[in-house]
Coordinates of C-alpha atoms and ligand atoms in Angstrom, one line a residue:
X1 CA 30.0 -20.9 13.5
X2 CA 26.5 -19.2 14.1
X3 CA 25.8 -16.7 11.5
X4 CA 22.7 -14.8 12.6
X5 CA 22.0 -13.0 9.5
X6 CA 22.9 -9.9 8.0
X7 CA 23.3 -6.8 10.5
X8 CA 21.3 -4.8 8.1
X9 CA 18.3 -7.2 8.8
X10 CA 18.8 -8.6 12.2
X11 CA 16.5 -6.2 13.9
X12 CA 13.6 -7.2 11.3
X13 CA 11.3 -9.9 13.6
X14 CA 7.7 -11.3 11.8
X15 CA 5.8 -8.9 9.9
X16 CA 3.1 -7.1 11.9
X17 CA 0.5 -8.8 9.7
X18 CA 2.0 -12.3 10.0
X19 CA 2.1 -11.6 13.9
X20 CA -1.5 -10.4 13.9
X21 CA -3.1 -12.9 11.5
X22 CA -1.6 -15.4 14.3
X23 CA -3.0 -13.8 17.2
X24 CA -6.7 -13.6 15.9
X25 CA -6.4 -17.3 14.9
X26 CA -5.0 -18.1 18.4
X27 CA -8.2 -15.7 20.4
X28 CA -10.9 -16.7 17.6
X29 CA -11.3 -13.0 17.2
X30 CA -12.6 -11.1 14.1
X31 CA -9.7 -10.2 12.0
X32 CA -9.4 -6.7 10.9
X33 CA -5.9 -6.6 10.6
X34 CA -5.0 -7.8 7.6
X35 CA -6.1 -6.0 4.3
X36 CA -6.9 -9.4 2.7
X37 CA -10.4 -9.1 1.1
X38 CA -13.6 -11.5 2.2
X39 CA -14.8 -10.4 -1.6
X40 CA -14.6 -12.9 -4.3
X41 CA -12.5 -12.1 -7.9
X42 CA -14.6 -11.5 -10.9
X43 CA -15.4 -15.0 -12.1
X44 CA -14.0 -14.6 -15.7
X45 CA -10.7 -14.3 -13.6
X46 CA -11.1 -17.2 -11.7
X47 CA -12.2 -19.0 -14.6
X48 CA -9.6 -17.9 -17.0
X49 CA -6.6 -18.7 -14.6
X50 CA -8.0 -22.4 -13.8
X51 CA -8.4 -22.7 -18.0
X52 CA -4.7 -21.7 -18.0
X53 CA -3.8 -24.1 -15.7
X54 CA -5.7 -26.9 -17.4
X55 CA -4.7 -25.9 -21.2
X56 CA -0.5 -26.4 -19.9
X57 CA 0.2 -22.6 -19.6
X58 CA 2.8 -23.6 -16.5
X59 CA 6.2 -22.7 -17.5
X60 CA 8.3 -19.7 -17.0
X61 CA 6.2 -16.5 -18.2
X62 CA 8.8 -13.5 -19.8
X63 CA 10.5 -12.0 -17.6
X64 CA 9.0 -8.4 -18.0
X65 CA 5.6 -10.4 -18.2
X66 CA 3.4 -10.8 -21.2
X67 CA 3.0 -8.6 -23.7
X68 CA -0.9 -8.8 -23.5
X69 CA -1.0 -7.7 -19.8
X70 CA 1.5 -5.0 -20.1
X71 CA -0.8 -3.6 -23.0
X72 CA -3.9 -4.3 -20.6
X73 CA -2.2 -2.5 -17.7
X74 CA -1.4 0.8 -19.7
X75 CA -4.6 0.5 -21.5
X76 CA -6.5 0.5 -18.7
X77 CA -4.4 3.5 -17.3
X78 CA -5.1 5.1 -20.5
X79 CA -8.6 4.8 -20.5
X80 CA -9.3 5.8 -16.9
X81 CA -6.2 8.6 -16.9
X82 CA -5.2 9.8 -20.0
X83 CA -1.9 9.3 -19.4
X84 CA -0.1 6.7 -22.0
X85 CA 3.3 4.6 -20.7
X86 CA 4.6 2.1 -23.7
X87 CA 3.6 -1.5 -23.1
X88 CA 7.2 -2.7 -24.5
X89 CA 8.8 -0.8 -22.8
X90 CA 7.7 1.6 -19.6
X91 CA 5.9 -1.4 -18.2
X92 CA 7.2 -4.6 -16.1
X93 CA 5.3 -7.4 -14.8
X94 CA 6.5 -7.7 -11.1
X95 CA 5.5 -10.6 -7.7
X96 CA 3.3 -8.4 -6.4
X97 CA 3.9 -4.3 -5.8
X98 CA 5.8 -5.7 -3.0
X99 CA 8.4 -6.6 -5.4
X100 CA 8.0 -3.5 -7.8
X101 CA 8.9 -2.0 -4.9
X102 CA 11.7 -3.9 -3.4
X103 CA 13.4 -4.0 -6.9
X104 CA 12.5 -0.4 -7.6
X105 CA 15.1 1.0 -4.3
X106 CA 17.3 -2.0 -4.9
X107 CA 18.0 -0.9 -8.7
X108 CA 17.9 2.6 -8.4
X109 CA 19.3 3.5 -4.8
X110 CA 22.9 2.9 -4.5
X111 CA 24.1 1.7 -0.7
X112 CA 24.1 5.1 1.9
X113 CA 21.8 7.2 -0.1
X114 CA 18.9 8.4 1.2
X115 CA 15.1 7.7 0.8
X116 CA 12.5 10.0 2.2
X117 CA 9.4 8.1 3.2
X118 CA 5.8 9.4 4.8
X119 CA 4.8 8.0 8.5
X120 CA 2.9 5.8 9.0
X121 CA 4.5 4.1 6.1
X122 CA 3.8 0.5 4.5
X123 CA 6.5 -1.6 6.1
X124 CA 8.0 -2.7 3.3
X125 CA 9.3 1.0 2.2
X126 CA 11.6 0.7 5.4
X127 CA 12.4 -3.0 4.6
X128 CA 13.3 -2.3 1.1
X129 CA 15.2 0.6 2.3
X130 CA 17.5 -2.0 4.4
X131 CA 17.4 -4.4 1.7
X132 CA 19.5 -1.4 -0.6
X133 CA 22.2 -0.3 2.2
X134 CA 19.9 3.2 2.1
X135 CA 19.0 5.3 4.8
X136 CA 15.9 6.3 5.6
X137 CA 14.0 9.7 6.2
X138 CA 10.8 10.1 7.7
X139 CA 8.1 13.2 7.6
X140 CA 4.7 12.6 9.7
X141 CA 1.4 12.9 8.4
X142 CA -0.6 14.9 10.8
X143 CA -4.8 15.1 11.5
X144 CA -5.5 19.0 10.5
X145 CA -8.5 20.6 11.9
X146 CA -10.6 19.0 9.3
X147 CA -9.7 15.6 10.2
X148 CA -7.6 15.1 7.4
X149 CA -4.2 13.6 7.4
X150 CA -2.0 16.3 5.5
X151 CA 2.0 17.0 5.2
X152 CA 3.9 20.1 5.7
X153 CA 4.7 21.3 2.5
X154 CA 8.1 23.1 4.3
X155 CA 8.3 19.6 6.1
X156 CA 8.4 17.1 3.1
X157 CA 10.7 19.5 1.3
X158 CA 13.4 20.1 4.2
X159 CA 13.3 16.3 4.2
X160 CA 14.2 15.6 0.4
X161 CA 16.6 18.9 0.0
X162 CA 18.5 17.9 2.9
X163 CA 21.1 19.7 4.5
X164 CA 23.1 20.9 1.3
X165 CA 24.2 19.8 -2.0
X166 CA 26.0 16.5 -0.7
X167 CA 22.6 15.7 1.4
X168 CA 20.1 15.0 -1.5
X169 CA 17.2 12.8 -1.3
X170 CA 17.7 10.4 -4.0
X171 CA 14.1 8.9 -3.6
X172 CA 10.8 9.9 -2.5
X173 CA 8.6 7.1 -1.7
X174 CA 4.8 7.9 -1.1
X175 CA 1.1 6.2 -0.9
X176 CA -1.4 7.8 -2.3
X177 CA -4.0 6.5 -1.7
X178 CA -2.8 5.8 1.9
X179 CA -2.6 3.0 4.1
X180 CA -3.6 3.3 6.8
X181 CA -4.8 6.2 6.7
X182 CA -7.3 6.3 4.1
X183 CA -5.8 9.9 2.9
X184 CA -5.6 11.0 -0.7
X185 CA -2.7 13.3 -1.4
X186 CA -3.6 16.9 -2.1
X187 CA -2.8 18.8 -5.6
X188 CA -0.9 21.0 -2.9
X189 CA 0.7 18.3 -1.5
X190 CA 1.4 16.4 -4.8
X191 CA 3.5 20.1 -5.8
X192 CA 5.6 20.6 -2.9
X193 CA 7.0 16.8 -3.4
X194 CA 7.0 17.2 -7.1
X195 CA 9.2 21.0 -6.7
X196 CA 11.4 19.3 -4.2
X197 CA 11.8 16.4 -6.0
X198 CA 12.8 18.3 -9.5
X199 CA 15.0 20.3 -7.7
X200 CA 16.9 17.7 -5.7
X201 CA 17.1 15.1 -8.3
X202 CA 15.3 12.8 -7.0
X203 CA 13.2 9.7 -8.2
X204 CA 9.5 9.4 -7.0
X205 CA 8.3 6.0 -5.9
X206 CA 4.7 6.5 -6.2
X207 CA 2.8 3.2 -4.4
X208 CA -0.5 3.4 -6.1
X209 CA -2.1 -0.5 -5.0
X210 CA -5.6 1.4 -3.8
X211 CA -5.6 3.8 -7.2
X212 CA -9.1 2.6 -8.0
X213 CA -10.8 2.2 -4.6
X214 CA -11.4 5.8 -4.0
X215 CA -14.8 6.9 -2.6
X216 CA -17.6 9.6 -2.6
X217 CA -16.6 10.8 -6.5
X218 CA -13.6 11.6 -4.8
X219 CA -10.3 11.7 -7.5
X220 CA -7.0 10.3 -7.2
X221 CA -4.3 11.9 -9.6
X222 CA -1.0 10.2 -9.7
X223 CA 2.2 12.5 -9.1
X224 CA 3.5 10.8 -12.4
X225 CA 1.1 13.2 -13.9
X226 CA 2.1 16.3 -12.6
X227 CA 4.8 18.7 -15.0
X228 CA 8.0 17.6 -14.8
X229 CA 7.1 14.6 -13.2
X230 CA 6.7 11.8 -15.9
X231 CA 10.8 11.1 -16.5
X232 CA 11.1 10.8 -12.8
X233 CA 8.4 8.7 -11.2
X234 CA 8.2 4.9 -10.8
X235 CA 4.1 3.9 -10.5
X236 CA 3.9 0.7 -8.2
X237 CA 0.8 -1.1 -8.4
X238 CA -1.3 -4.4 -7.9
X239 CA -4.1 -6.6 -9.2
X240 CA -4.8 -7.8 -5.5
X241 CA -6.4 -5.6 -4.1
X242 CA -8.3 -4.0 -8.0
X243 CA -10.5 -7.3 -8.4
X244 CA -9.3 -9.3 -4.5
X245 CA -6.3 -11.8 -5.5
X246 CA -3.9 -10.2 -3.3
X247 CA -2.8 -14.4 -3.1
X248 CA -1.6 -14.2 -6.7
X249 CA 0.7 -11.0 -6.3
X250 CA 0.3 -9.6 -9.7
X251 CA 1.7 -6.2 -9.3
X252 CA 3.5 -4.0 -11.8
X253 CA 6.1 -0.8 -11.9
X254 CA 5.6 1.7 -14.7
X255 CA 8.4 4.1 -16.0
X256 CA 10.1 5.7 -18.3
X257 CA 12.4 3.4 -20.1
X258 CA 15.9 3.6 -18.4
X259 CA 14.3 3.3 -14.9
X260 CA 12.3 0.1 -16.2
X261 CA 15.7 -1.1 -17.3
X262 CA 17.6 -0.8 -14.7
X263 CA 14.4 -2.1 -11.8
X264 CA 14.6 -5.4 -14.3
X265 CA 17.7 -5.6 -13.8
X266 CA 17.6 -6.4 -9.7
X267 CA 13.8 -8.1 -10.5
X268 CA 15.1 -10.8 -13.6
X269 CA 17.5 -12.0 -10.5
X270 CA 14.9 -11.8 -7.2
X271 CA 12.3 -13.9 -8.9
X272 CA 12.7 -13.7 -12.7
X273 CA 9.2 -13.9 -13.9
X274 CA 5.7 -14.0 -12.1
X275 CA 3.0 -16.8 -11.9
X276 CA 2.4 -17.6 -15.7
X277 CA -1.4 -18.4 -15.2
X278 CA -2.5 -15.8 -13.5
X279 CA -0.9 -13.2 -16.2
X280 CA -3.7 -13.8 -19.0
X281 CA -6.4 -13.9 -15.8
X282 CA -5.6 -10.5 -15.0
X283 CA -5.4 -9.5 -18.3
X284 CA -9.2 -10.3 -18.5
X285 CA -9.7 -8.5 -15.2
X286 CA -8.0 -5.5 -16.7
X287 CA -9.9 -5.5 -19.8
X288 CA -13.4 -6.7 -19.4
X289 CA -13.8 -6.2 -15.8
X290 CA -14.2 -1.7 -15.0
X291 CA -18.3 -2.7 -13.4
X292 CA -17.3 -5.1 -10.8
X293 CA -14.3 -2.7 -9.7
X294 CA -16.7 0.1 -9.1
X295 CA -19.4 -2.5 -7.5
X296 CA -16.2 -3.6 -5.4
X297 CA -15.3 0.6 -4.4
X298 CA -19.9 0.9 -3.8
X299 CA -19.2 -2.2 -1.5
X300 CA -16.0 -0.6 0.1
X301 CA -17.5 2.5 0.7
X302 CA -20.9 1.1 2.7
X303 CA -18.2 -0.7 4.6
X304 CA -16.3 1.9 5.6
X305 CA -19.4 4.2 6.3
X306 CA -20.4 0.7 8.7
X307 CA -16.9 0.6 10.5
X308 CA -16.3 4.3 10.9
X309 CA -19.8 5.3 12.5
X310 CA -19.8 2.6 14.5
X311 CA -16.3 3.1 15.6
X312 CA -17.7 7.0 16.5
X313 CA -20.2 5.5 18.0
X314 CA -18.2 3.9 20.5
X315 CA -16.0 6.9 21.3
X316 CA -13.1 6.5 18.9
X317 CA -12.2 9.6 16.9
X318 CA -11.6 8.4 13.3
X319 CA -10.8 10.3 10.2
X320 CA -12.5 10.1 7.4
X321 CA -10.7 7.5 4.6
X322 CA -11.1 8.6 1.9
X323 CA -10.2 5.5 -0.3
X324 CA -9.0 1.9 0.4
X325 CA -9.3 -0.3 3.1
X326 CA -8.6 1.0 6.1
X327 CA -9.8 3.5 9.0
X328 CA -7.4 4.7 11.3
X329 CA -9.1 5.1 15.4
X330 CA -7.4 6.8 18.0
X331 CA -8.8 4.8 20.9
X332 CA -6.9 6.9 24.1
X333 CA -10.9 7.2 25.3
X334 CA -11.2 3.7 25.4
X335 CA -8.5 3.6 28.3
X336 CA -6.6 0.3 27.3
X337 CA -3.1 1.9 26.8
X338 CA -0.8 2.5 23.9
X339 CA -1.9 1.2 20.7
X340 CA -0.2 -1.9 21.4
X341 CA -1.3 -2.8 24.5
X342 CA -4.8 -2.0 23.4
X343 CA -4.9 -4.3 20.3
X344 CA -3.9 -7.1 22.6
X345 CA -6.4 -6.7 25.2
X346 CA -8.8 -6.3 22.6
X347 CA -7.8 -9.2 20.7
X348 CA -8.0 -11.7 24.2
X349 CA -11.1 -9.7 25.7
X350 CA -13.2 -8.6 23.2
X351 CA -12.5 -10.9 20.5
X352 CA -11.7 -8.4 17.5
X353 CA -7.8 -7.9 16.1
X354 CA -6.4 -4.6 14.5
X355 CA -3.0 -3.6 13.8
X356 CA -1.3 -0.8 16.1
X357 CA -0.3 2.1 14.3
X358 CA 2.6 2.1 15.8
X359 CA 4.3 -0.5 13.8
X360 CA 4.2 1.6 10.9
X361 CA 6.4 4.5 12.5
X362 CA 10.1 4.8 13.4
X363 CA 9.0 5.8 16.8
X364 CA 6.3 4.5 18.5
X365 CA 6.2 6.7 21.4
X366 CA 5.4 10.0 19.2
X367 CA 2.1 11.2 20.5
X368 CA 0.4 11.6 16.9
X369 CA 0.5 7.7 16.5
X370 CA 0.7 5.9 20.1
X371 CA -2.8 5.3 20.3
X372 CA -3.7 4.7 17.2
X373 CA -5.2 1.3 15.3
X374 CA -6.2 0.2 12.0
X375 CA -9.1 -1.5 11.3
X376 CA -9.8 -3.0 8.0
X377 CA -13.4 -2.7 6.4
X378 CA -12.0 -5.2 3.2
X379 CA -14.1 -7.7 5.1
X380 CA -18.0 -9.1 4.9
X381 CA -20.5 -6.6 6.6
X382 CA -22.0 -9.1 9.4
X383 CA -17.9 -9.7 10.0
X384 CA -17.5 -5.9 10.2
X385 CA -20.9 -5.3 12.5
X386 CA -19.7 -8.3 14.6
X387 CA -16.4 -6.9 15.6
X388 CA -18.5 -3.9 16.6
X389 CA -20.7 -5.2 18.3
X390 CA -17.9 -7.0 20.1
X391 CA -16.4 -4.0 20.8
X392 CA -19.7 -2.6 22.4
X393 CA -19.7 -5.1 24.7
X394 CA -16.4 -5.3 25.9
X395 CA -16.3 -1.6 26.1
X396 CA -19.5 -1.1 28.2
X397 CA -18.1 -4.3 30.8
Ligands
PMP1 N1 1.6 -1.1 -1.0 C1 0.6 -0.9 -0.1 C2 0.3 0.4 0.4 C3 -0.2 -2.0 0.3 O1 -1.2 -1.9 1.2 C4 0.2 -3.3 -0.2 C5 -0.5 -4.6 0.3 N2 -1.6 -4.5 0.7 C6 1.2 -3.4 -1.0 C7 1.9 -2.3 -1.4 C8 1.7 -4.8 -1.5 O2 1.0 -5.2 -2.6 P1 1.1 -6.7 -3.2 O3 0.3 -7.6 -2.3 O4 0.6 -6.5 -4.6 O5 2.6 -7.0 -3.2
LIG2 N1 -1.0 -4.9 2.5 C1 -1.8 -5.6 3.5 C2 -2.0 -4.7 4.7 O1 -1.6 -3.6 4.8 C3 -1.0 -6.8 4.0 C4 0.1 -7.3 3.2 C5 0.9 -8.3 4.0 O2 0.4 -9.1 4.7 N2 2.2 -8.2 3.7 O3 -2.7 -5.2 5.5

């Protein structure tokens, strides 16, 4: 008997980073696909994880994580938001927000409801999606005059009110900070979900991973925080990409009680418990370690500043990120193709990978995203001014 696998996942091929990663190895380009950080972690973290190792500390961790770095994660939330979630409680330890994620749609969407999500959306939304028998809704960001990616306020709330009573949303998932795109949700933004939320019913998945690299003073505020808000939202977030383990996928899920309860619930049998050593290293990170996150977001920033003029430079229209790793280019001028074709000429004639926009979207024909690729600035400036120089070249053949 051949069983190919599940229908609901058969259509699921390599991940576009896996892919990618591959294809820069294979052409020796510069990778800028991936948002895995050339930066090191603070060294009390490094330090601290190989003294856990050495001291024994490498059996099973609890399963909602140790107490210590759920108090560090809400203290540290406290400190820089004001906003207080209960370390025994409202707080669980998860592989990564990958799996705060996954266990967050699998434990609180039942099969054949819906899930509103924002395009270009983090591929695992639409996986996780799968993963729970869901369907899936999607509403576009758009470029506005400005060059700022915004939602329809009418768009995003057609989307989670459905057609009628029966036709609910019964999650909103969104990124905020974005990737790709860089974008920060607006308080105007942040209340049309929030209203349409409320009055659907609906949960809030709020992916917050890039919540501390935000640039130029700019500020983030979580949705969690807005009225209403707190008994409805599920934070997802990360130590990778806060001090640059994204290998040791530390994440966490905050939220109120019975929605903790009932994510453990699918996350006690997906994994159980994360890495034990790393738990007390990122506690450290957590507690001792606010300078180097803001040296990391100076870094970030000069990066992207690097990346995005240059990528102007060469005739790509790019708008401005606003926080995280990534810049979004529309590179029609540069004649190569949809975004697909143009990151693989790129990658075997010019020697520099990114990831196609297009990968992110449920349709990869729609004009605001087929010629559109991410670059990531998470990377060493001489790597970043390489790639452009690269680019120069092969452009001006
Ligand atoms: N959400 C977003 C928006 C991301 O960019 C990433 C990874 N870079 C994740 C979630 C996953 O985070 P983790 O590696 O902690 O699972
Ligand atoms: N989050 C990272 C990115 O967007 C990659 C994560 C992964 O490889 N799964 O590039």
């Amino acid at each position: 008997m051949h069983n190919r696998g599940v229908n609901r996942l058969r259509h699921y091929g390599e991940t576009i980073f896996a892919t990618m990663s591959a294809l820069a190895a294979e052409t020796g380009s510069i990778n800028l696909g991936q948002g895995a950080p050339d930066f090191p972690a603070p060294r009390v973290v490094l330090e601290e994880a190989q003294h856990q190792i050495a001291i024994g500390n490498n059996q099973y961790a609890p399963g909602r994580g140790t107490m210590e770095l759920r108090s560090a994660i809400t203290d540290e939330r406290a400190r820089r938001t004001g906003q207080h979630f209960d370390p025994r409680t409202e707080c669980l330890v998860t592989v990564g927000a990958t799996e705060a994620i996954a266990a967050a749609v699998i434990g609180l969407v039942e099969p054949g409801e819906r899930v509103v999500i924002v395009e270009p959306y983090y591929d695992s939304y639409e996986a996780a999606i799968s993963l729970a028998g869901a369907r899936r809704t999607t509403v576009a960001l758009r470029p506005d005059a400005r060059g700022n990616w915004r939602l329809d306020p009418t768009e995003i709330r057609n989307a989670i009110m459905g057609r009628g009573e029966d036709d609910r949303a019964a999650m909103i998932i969104i990124n905020s900070p974005h990737n790709p795109t860089g974008a920060i949700l607006s308080a105007e933004e942040l209340s049309a979900i929030a209203a349409a939320a409320r009055d659907a019913g609906a949960l809030v998945l709020s992916d917050e991973v890039y919540e501390r690299l935000v640039f130029d003073g700019a500020s983030h505020h979580s949705i969690s925080e807005s009225a209403g808000m707190r008994e409805r939202t599920i934070v997802a977030s990360s130590a990778g990409k806060t001090f640059n383990i994204t290998g040791w996928k530390t994440g966490w899920a905050l939220a109120p009680e019975p929605l903790i309860e009932a994510i453990l619930r699918a996350k006690q049998f997906m994994t159980y418990a994360g890495a034990a050593p790393m738990q007390p290293a990122v506690t450290v990170g957590l507690n001792e370690c606010d300078g180097g996150v803001g040296r990391l977001r100076d870094t970030l920033q000069l990066n992207r500043d690097a990346l995005v003029n240059g990528l102007r430079d060469l005739g790509a229209e790019v708008c401005d990120p606003h926080a995280g790793y990534f810049a979004v280019a529309d590179v029609s001028s540069w004649n190569l193709g949809d975004a697909p074709q143009a990151v693989h000429t790129l990658a075997y004639e010019a020697g520099v990978v990114g990831i196609p926009v297009t990968a992110f979207v449920d349709d990869p024909g729609n004009p605001i995203f087929s010629s559109l690729v991410r670059f990531s600035f998470c990377k060493d400036r001489g790597a970043v001014e390489e790639a452009l120089r690269r680019l120069d070249a092969y452009l001006r053949r």
